[in-house]
Every structure is written in structure tokens, then in C-alpha cells.
Amino acid sequence: TGLVRFICCTVSLRDPEMISYASDVRCRRRYSTHIRGGVSGMEEILSRVVAPLPSYETRDKSPPPPETNSLEFMYFYKSLDKEDKLCFLTKLSQDFGVDHKSVSELALKLLDTQLRDLATILLAEDRLRYTLTPRYKQLFSHISRVEGGVKFLVDLRADVLEIISSKASDSPHIRDLNGALKSLLSEWFSVGLLRLERITWQSPCEILQKISQYEAVHPVRNWTDLKRRVGPYRRCYAFTHAAMPGEPLVVLHVALTEDISDNIQSIVREFATLDSDEDVNKINSAIFYSISSTQAGLQGVELGNVLIKRVVCLLGVQRYSYRY
Ligand SMILES: CC(C)(COP(=O)(O)OP(=O)(O)OC[C@H]1O[C@@H](n2cnc3c(N)ncnc32)[C@H](O)[C@@H]1OP(=O)(O)O)[C@@H](O)C(=O)NCCC(=O)NCCSC(=O)CC(=O)O
């Protein structure tokens, strides 16, 4: 019976994996044919995977496009080099954004309804609002639902920010695309969806390594240095998100000291011995000595600001009356 149960279990677990594997392979095959197609390949893939906006009347009833559309977009984009990414994003933002003609028509209609009843005006406004949604925004929402989709979009925004800051493009469409991505990411990474985690020497090695690697203010010298930064008289906190497991998004380091230090070296270089226990009577101050955001694509979402406020509250609640 044990063997039979085991076999049943193996089969039932295998099915979804096989389905996902099969669609994975299909996507890889498809995208590899389009890479050869250059600009026309880009146009072809975009017109196939970026679905048109459903009509206003059917917007809540239309089934979402197949998941393979999102996967194909992701694989294709990841395979491009920097120059092709710029070309691809320019096409996406220009040709798959807002339907300007419909927006103008609806704006005129809205003006015409101004003397009508409130319900008619609200309906006209809602139609206009819906029509102002860029087609690519809908694609991004679908991408966010596939595995690794949110991280993909965070990295995509990092590319867009790089294009803007390096002045590789001054297209208003690219700036619009950035705005759409920022507003989606701000919703998905809102405070209520973030998890505050304390990082200690007992945290997974993978996380500790990332804490060390992402430190942008006072570089971590070695493992002993890292052990001290998460040890006694120190606190290290990070925000994580369910959609990006194992990825600290922003990391904050705090030193708990007797007096407010007048130089950073005394915090970064001088520590109590590694094994000493904390004596709470010796703690009067909490010095927030380093904060680093790890995801360039989340710039402007202000996770750092929120993390500092959360940790101030947390340390305040934890019985200490620090001077910050
Ligand atoms: C500081 C950050 C964690 C903030 O990240 P957020 O997720 O909150 O959002 P963000 O990057 O959009 O930045 C929010 C606002 O803070 C500003 N900002 C960013 N870094 C700043 C800095 N070092 N000093 C002063 N302001 C800064 C941005 O221009 C922006 O302003 P606006 O909204 O006006 O555009 C990140 O920018 C980052 O990792 N920067 C690189 C590392 C760094 O500089 N760390 C802080 C060093 S000081 C430190 O750690 C303590 C110390 O040494 O005393």
C-alpha cells in the first residue's frame, strides 16, 4: 500500500511540473526563432503577446491571455543585449501604449455630457479612465502573476531607469512606461505587503551573503566583520516580499551604544567581543549607521524611508528608550 500511495503521489505531483516544463520548453523554442528575426521579430512577438485592451463592456468578463504570452515576453527580453533592449522597449512603449484616438474621442464625449445627470458623467469618466490604460500595463499585470514575474519587472524598470538617466533615449513614451511601472510596483510593494525581518548570524547563509554583497555604505570586509554587524549591540533589519523570496529589498544596520558616537569608525571598526551578551543597562542610543536599497528598479518606491520608520517604532516598543 505504501508503494502504491507513493506512486500515486509521484504521478499527481509530476503533472503540473511537466505542464510547466513543457510550456517552458515551448517558450524557449519560440523565442530562439524570433531572436534571429531582428526588428521584425520584435514587432511580431510584441503584436502576438501584448493583447489588446478588452472593450469597456467586456473588461471584467474577458479571460486573461495565456500564461505562455508572459513567459515568452520574459524569455525574449532576457535574451536581448542592451541595445536591442532599448529598441524593444521603445517599440513597446510607442506602439502598445494608450490608444490616443479613442482617448480624444472619449474626452470630447465627456465634455458633451457635462449638462447631463451625474451617473452619465461618472460613466463617461470611468470609460475615459479605462481607455487611458496603456496596453503594456495590462501585460505587466499578467507577468506579475507568473513565477519570477515581479522580479523580472523590477529588473525591467532598472533597465528603463538606466536608459533615462544615461540619456540613451529622451522618448516621452519611455518616460510614460517608467511611470506606469513605478505605479504598479508602488502598489505591489506597499507597506502592508512587506515583511520586516531581523537578520542574525542564524539567518540563512544565502541571505547573509546578500546582506554583505549589497552593503553600499560601509563595505563588509569579511565574514567576521559580517558576524559582528549582526551580533550583540547591533541590529540588522530587512524588508522582504513574498513575490521575491530570499531577496532582502532594503537593509538597515543599527548600532546600540552607550553614548551617541561622534565618529563612524567607532561603530564600524570597534566592536564588543563576538560572544559577549548584551547588557541592556549599557544601551542608551540607537544609531542608524547604514541603509542600502538592493533593487535599482524600486527607486522612488521609498522602501528605505518606510523601513527606518518601522524600525524606530520596533526598537521603541522593545522597552528601550533610545536616543536616535
Ligand atoms: C538611501 C536609499 C536606501 C533610499 O532608498 P529608498 O527605497 O527609500 O528610495 P529612493 O532611492 O528612491 O530614495 C528616496 C529619496 O532619498 C534620496 N536619497 C537617496 N540616497 C540618499 C542619501 N545618501 N542622502 C540623502 N538622500 C538620499 C533620493 O534622492 C530620494 O529623494 P527624492 O525623493 O527627492 O528623489 C537608497 O537610495 C540607496 O540604497 N542609496 C545608496 C546607498 C546610500 O546612499 N545609502 C544612504 C547613505 S547614508 C547612511 O547610510 C547613514 C550615514 O552614513 O550616516
Tab-separated table of N, CA and C in Angstrom, residues 148-237:
chain	number	residue	atom	x	y	z
A	148	GLY	N	8.479	34.369	-10.802
A	148	GLY	CA	9.630	35.207	-11.173
A	148	GLY	C	9.223	36.471	-11.919
A	149	GLY	N	7.909	36.675	-12.100
A	149	GLY	CA	7.423	37.801	-12.891
A	149	GLY	C	7.678	39.149	-12.231
A	150	VAL	N	7.467	39.218	-10.910
A	150	VAL	CA	7.639	40.505	-10.224
A	150	VAL	C	9.113	40.925	-10.274
A	151	LYS	N	10.011	39.971	-10.006
A	151	LYS	CA	11.455	40.278	-10.062
A	151	LYS	C	11.838	40.712	-11.483
A	152	PHE	N	11.253	40.055	-12.475
A	152	PHE	CA	11.526	40.420	-13.873
A	152	PHE	C	11.155	41.893	-14.107
A	153	LEU	N	9.981	42.295	-13.581
A	153	LEU	CA	9.521	43.667	-13.811
A	153	LEU	C	10.371	44.685	-13.042
A	154	VAL	N	10.841	44.275	-11.846
A	154	VAL	CA	11.729	45.165	-11.077
A	154	VAL	C	13.019	45.390	-11.897
A	155	ASP	N	13.545	44.314	-12.469
A	155	ASP	CA	14.775	44.436	-13.275
A	155	ASP	C	14.526	45.208	-14.579
A	156	LEU	N	13.334	45.009	-15.142
A	156	LEU	CA	12.982	45.738	-16.365
A	156	LEU	C	12.952	47.243	-16.069
A	157	ARG	N	12.390	47.602	-14.901
A	157	ARG	CA	12.347	49.035	-14.549
A	157	ARG	C	13.764	49.565	-14.327
A	158	ALA	N	14.641	48.729	-13.770
A	158	ALA	CA	16.033	49.175	-13.597
A	158	ALA	C	16.628	49.515	-14.968
A	159	ASP	N	16.328	48.708	-15.970
A	159	ASP	CA	16.814	48.994	-17.335
A	159	ASP	C	16.235	50.311	-17.852
A	160	VAL	N	14.937	50.516	-17.600
A	160	VAL	CA	14.282	51.743	-18.074
A	160	VAL	C	14.907	52.968	-17.393
A	161	LEU	N	15.163	52.858	-16.080
A	161	LEU	CA	15.777	53.979	-15.359
A	161	LEU	C	17.179	54.265	-15.895
A	162	GLU	N	17.884	53.201	-16.235
A	162	GLU	CA	19.239	53.350	-16.792
A	162	GLU	C	19.182	54.080	-18.141
A	163	ILE	N	18.197	53.711	-18.948
A	163	ILE	CA	18.025	54.355	-20.264
A	163	ILE	C	17.757	55.850	-20.070
A	164	ILE	N	16.899	56.170	-19.094
A	164	ILE	CA	16.544	57.574	-18.863
A	164	ILE	C	17.741	58.347	-18.308
A	165	SER	N	18.406	57.769	-17.277
A	165	SER	CA	19.494	58.535	-16.646
A	165	SER	C	20.712	58.659	-17.552
A	166	SER	N	20.945	57.657	-18.409
A	166	SER	CA	22.112	57.745	-19.304
A	166	SER	C	21.789	58.546	-20.566
A	167	LYS	N	20.547	58.997	-20.663
A	167	LYS	CA	20.062	59.752	-21.833
A	167	LYS	C	20.194	58.955	-23.133
A	168	ALA	N	20.125	57.633	-23.024
A	168	ALA	CA	20.157	56.796	-24.236
A	168	ALA	C	18.904	57.044	-25.058
A	169	SER	N	17.852	57.524	-24.405
A	169	SER	CA	16.628	57.881	-25.119
A	169	SER	C	15.960	59.022	-24.370
A	170	ASP	N	15.386	59.981	-25.137
A	170	ASP	CA	14.616	61.024	-24.449
A	170	ASP	C	13.145	60.913	-24.856
A	171	SER	N	12.748	59.693	-25.234
A	171	SER	CA	11.380	59.483	-25.695
A	171	SER	C	10.383	59.671	-24.551
A	172	PRO	N	9.326	60.481	-24.796
A	172	PRO	CA	8.300	60.634	-23.749
A	172	PRO	C	7.574	59.312	-23.493
A	173	HIS	N	7.569	58.428	-24.501
A	173	HIS	CA	6.913	57.133	-24.318
A	173	HIS	C	7.659	56.297	-23.281
A	174	ILE	N	8.995	56.373	-23.319
A	174	ILE	CA	9.799	55.619	-22.345
A	174	ILE	C	9.536	56.174	-20.942
A	175	ARG	N	9.403	57.504	-20.846
A	175	ARG	CA	9.119	58.096	-19.522
A	175	ARG	C	7.739	57.661	-19.019
A	176	ASP	N	6.803	57.557	-19.952
A	176	ASP	CA	5.457	57.083	-19.605
A	176	ASP	C	5.496	55.638	-19.107
A	177	LEU	N	6.297	54.836	-19.802
A	177	LEU	CA	6.450	53.413	-19.430
A	177	LEU	C	7.023	53.324	-18.012
A	178	ASN	N	7.999	54.180	-17.733
A	178	ASN	CA	8.588	54.209	-16.389
A	178	ASN	C	7.527	54.566	-15.340
A	179	GLY	N	6.695	55.554	-15.663
A	179	GLY	CA	5.640	55.969	-14.732
A	179	GLY	C	4.658	54.833	-14.460
A	180	ALA	N	4.298	54.108	-15.521
A	180	ALA	CA	3.336	53.002	-15.364
A	180	ALA	C	3.945	51.907	-14.488
A	181	LEU	N	5.225	51.608	-14.744
A	181	LEU	CA	5.899	50.562	-13.948
A	181	LEU	C	6.013	50.994	-12.490
A	182	LYS	N	6.376	52.258	-12.287
A	182	LYS	CA	6.543	52.740	-10.905
A	182	LYS	C	5.221	52.655	-10.151
A	183	SER	N	4.125	53.013	-10.830
A	183	SER	CA	2.850	52.986	-10.088
A	183	SER	C	2.444	51.547	-9.776
A	184	LEU	N	2.709	50.613	-10.692
A	184	LEU	CA	2.395	49.201	-10.391
A	184	LEU	C	3.258	48.692	-9.238
A	185	LEU	N	4.576	48.974	-9.311
A	185	LEU	CA	5.492	48.472	-8.267
A	185	LEU	C	5.163	49.099	-6.911
A	186	SER	N	4.755	50.374	-6.918
A	186	SER	CA	4.402	51.023	-5.644
A	186	SER	C	3.196	50.325	-5.010
A	187	GLU	N	2.270	49.873	-5.857
A	187	GLU	CA	1.104	49.140	-5.310
A	187	GLU	C	1.537	47.786	-4.760
A	188	TRP	N	2.327	47.074	-5.544
A	188	TRP	CA	2.721	45.708	-5.142
A	188	TRP	C	3.664	45.709	-3.934
A	189	PHE	N	4.457	46.777	-3.783
A	189	PHE	CA	5.407	46.833	-2.675
A	189	PHE	C	4.919	47.811	-1.603
A	190	SER	N	3.596	47.858	-1.414
A	190	SER	CA	3.066	48.755	-0.378
A	190	SER	C	3.382	48.164	0.997
A	191	VAL	N	3.389	49.029	2.001
A	191	VAL	CA	3.846	48.652	3.347
A	191	VAL	C	3.213	47.358	3.862
A	192	GLY	N	1.917	47.225	3.665
A	192	GLY	CA	1.214	46.062	4.203
A	192	GLY	C	1.682	44.741	3.608
A	193	LEU	N	2.311	44.796	2.439
A	193	LEU	CA	2.724	43.551	1.776
A	193	LEU	C	4.198	43.221	2.035
A	194	LEU	N	4.867	44.095	2.806
A	194	LEU	CA	6.288	43.857	3.069
A	194	LEU	C	6.460	43.148	4.400
A	195	ARG	N	7.492	42.323	4.488
A	195	ARG	CA	7.750	41.627	5.748
A	195	ARG	C	9.051	42.156	6.348
A	196	LEU	N	8.956	42.569	7.610
A	196	LEU	CA	10.159	43.061	8.285
A	196	LEU	C	10.867	41.874	8.925
A	197	GLU	N	12.123	41.677	8.552
A	197	GLU	CA	12.858	40.536	9.107
A	197	GLU	C	14.106	41.013	9.818
A	198	ARG	N	14.379	40.427	10.991
A	198	ARG	CA	15.659	40.724	11.644
A	198	ARG	C	16.675	39.704	11.128
A	199	ILE	N	17.816	40.185	10.713
A	199	ILE	CA	18.865	39.294	10.214
A	199	ILE	C	19.846	39.046	11.356
A	200	THR	N	20.116	37.790	11.619
A	200	THR	CA	21.088	37.447	12.661
A	200	THR	C	22.090	36.451	12.064
A	201	TRP	N	23.036	36.039	12.884
A	201	TRP	CA	24.027	35.057	12.420
A	201	TRP	C	23.362	33.711	12.122
A	202	GLN	N	22.144	33.529	12.670
A	202	GLN	CA	21.411	32.273	12.436
A	202	GLN	C	20.576	32.336	11.148
A	203	SER	N	20.506	33.477	10.501
A	203	SER	CA	19.734	33.582	9.246
A	203	SER	C	20.399	32.729	8.179
A	204	PRO	N	19.642	32.349	7.118
A	204	PRO	CA	20.247	31.518	6.064
A	204	PRO	C	21.488	32.182	5.465
A	205	CYS	N	22.459	31.334	5.172
A	205	CYS	CA	23.734	31.795	4.621
A	205	CYS	C	23.524	32.641	3.357
A	206	GLU	N	22.535	32.228	2.548
A	206	GLU	CA	22.271	32.926	1.288
A	206	GLU	C	21.885	34.392	1.560
A	207	ILE	N	21.085	34.576	2.632
A	207	ILE	CA	20.658	35.942	2.973
A	207	ILE	C	21.850	36.732	3.504
A	208	LEU	N	22.633	36.109	4.382
A	208	LEU	CA	23.800	36.806	4.960
A	208	LEU	C	24.765	37.241	3.860
A	209	GLN	N	24.932	36.365	2.889
A	209	GLN	CA	25.839	36.701	1.789
A	209	GLN	C	25.324	37.919	1.015
A	210	LYS	N	23.994	37.943	0.817
A	210	LYS	CA	23.415	39.074	0.086
A	210	LYS	C	23.531	40.365	0.898
A	211	ILE	N	23.350	40.250	2.224
A	211	ILE	CA	23.469	41.438	3.087
A	211	ILE	C	24.872	42.040	2.912
A	212	SER	N	25.858	41.151	2.856
A	212	SER	CA	27.239	41.587	2.699
A	212	SER	C	27.467	42.202	1.314
A	213	GLN	N	26.953	41.509	0.317
A	213	GLN	CA	27.164	41.919	-1.077
A	213	GLN	C	26.479	43.255	-1.393
A	214	TYR	N	25.278	43.484	-0.844
A	214	TYR	CA	24.514	44.681	-1.180
A	214	TYR	C	24.924	45.908	-0.364
A	215	GLU	N	25.742	45.736	0.670
A	215	GLU	CA	26.086	46.870	1.537
A	215	GLU	C	26.761	47.967	0.706
A	216	ALA	N	26.070	49.137	0.641
A	216	ALA	CA	26.554	50.186	-0.262
A	216	ALA	C	27.268	51.308	0.485
A	217	VAL	N	27.173	51.324	1.827
A	217	VAL	CA	27.703	52.478	2.557
A	217	VAL	C	29.063	52.162	3.192
A	218	HIS	N	29.123	51.102	3.995
A	218	HIS	CA	30.380	50.711	4.647
A	218	HIS	C	30.664	49.257	4.257
A	219	PRO	N	31.426	49.045	3.178
A	219	PRO	CA	31.620	47.682	2.667
A	219	PRO	C	32.024	46.677	3.754
A	220	VAL	N	31.454	45.486	3.677
A	220	VAL	CA	31.767	44.430	4.645
A	220	VAL	C	33.095	43.806	4.212
A	221	ARG	N	34.033	43.683	5.180
A	221	ARG	CA	35.386	43.220	4.815
A	221	ARG	C	35.498	41.718	4.725
A	222	ASN	N	34.870	41.027	5.648
A	222	ASN	CA	34.970	39.568	5.667
A	222	ASN	C	33.830	38.996	6.519
A	223	TRP	N	33.821	37.679	6.663
A	223	TRP	CA	32.728	37.030	7.401
A	223	TRP	C	32.710	37.453	8.875
A	224	THR	N	33.903	37.683	9.469
A	224	THR	CA	33.944	38.089	10.872
A	224	THR	C	33.307	39.465	11.019
A	225	ASP	N	33.629	40.334	10.077
A	225	ASP	CA	33.042	41.669	10.067
A	225	ASP	C	31.517	41.556	9.992
A	226	LEU	N	31.044	40.676	9.106
A	226	LEU	CA	29.600	40.491	8.950
A	226	LEU	C	28.978	39.944	10.235
A	227	LYS	N	29.677	38.970	10.838
A	227	LYS	CA	29.167	38.354	12.073
A	227	LYS	C	28.995	39.428	13.156
A	228	ARG	N	29.925	40.345	13.196
A	228	ARG	CA	29.839	41.425	14.191
A	228	ARG	C	28.652	42.342	13.896
A	229	ARG	N	28.389	42.598	12.597
A	229	ARG	CA	27.312	43.537	12.245
A	229	ARG	C	25.920	42.981	12.541
A	230	VAL	N	25.845	41.658	12.749
A	230	VAL	CA	24.532	41.085	13.091
A	230	VAL	C	24.570	40.512	14.521
A	231	GLY	N	25.650	40.823	15.245
A	231	GLY	CA	25.838	40.258	16.588
A	231	GLY	C	25.341	41.166	17.692
A	232	PRO	N	25.887	40.976	18.934
A	232	PRO	CA	25.440	41.762	20.076
A	232	PRO	C	25.692	43.262	19.877
A	233	TYR	N	24.807	44.048	20.419
A	233	TYR	CA	24.825	45.508	20.309
A	233	TYR	C	24.648	46.008	18.870
A	234	ARG	N	24.184	45.130	18.015
A	234	ARG	CA	23.909	45.523	16.625
A	234	ARG	C	22.546	44.972	16.219
A	235	ARG	N	21.859	45.651	15.323
A	235	ARG	CA	20.619	45.138	14.754
A	235	ARG	C	20.708	45.310	13.239
A	236	CYS	N	20.240	44.291	12.550
A	236	CYS	CA	20.186	44.377	11.093
A	236	CYS	C	18.779	43.963	10.678
A	237	TYR	N	18.076	44.853	9.991
A	237	TYR	CA	16.699	44.568	9.560
A	237	TYR	C	16.600	44.703	8.047
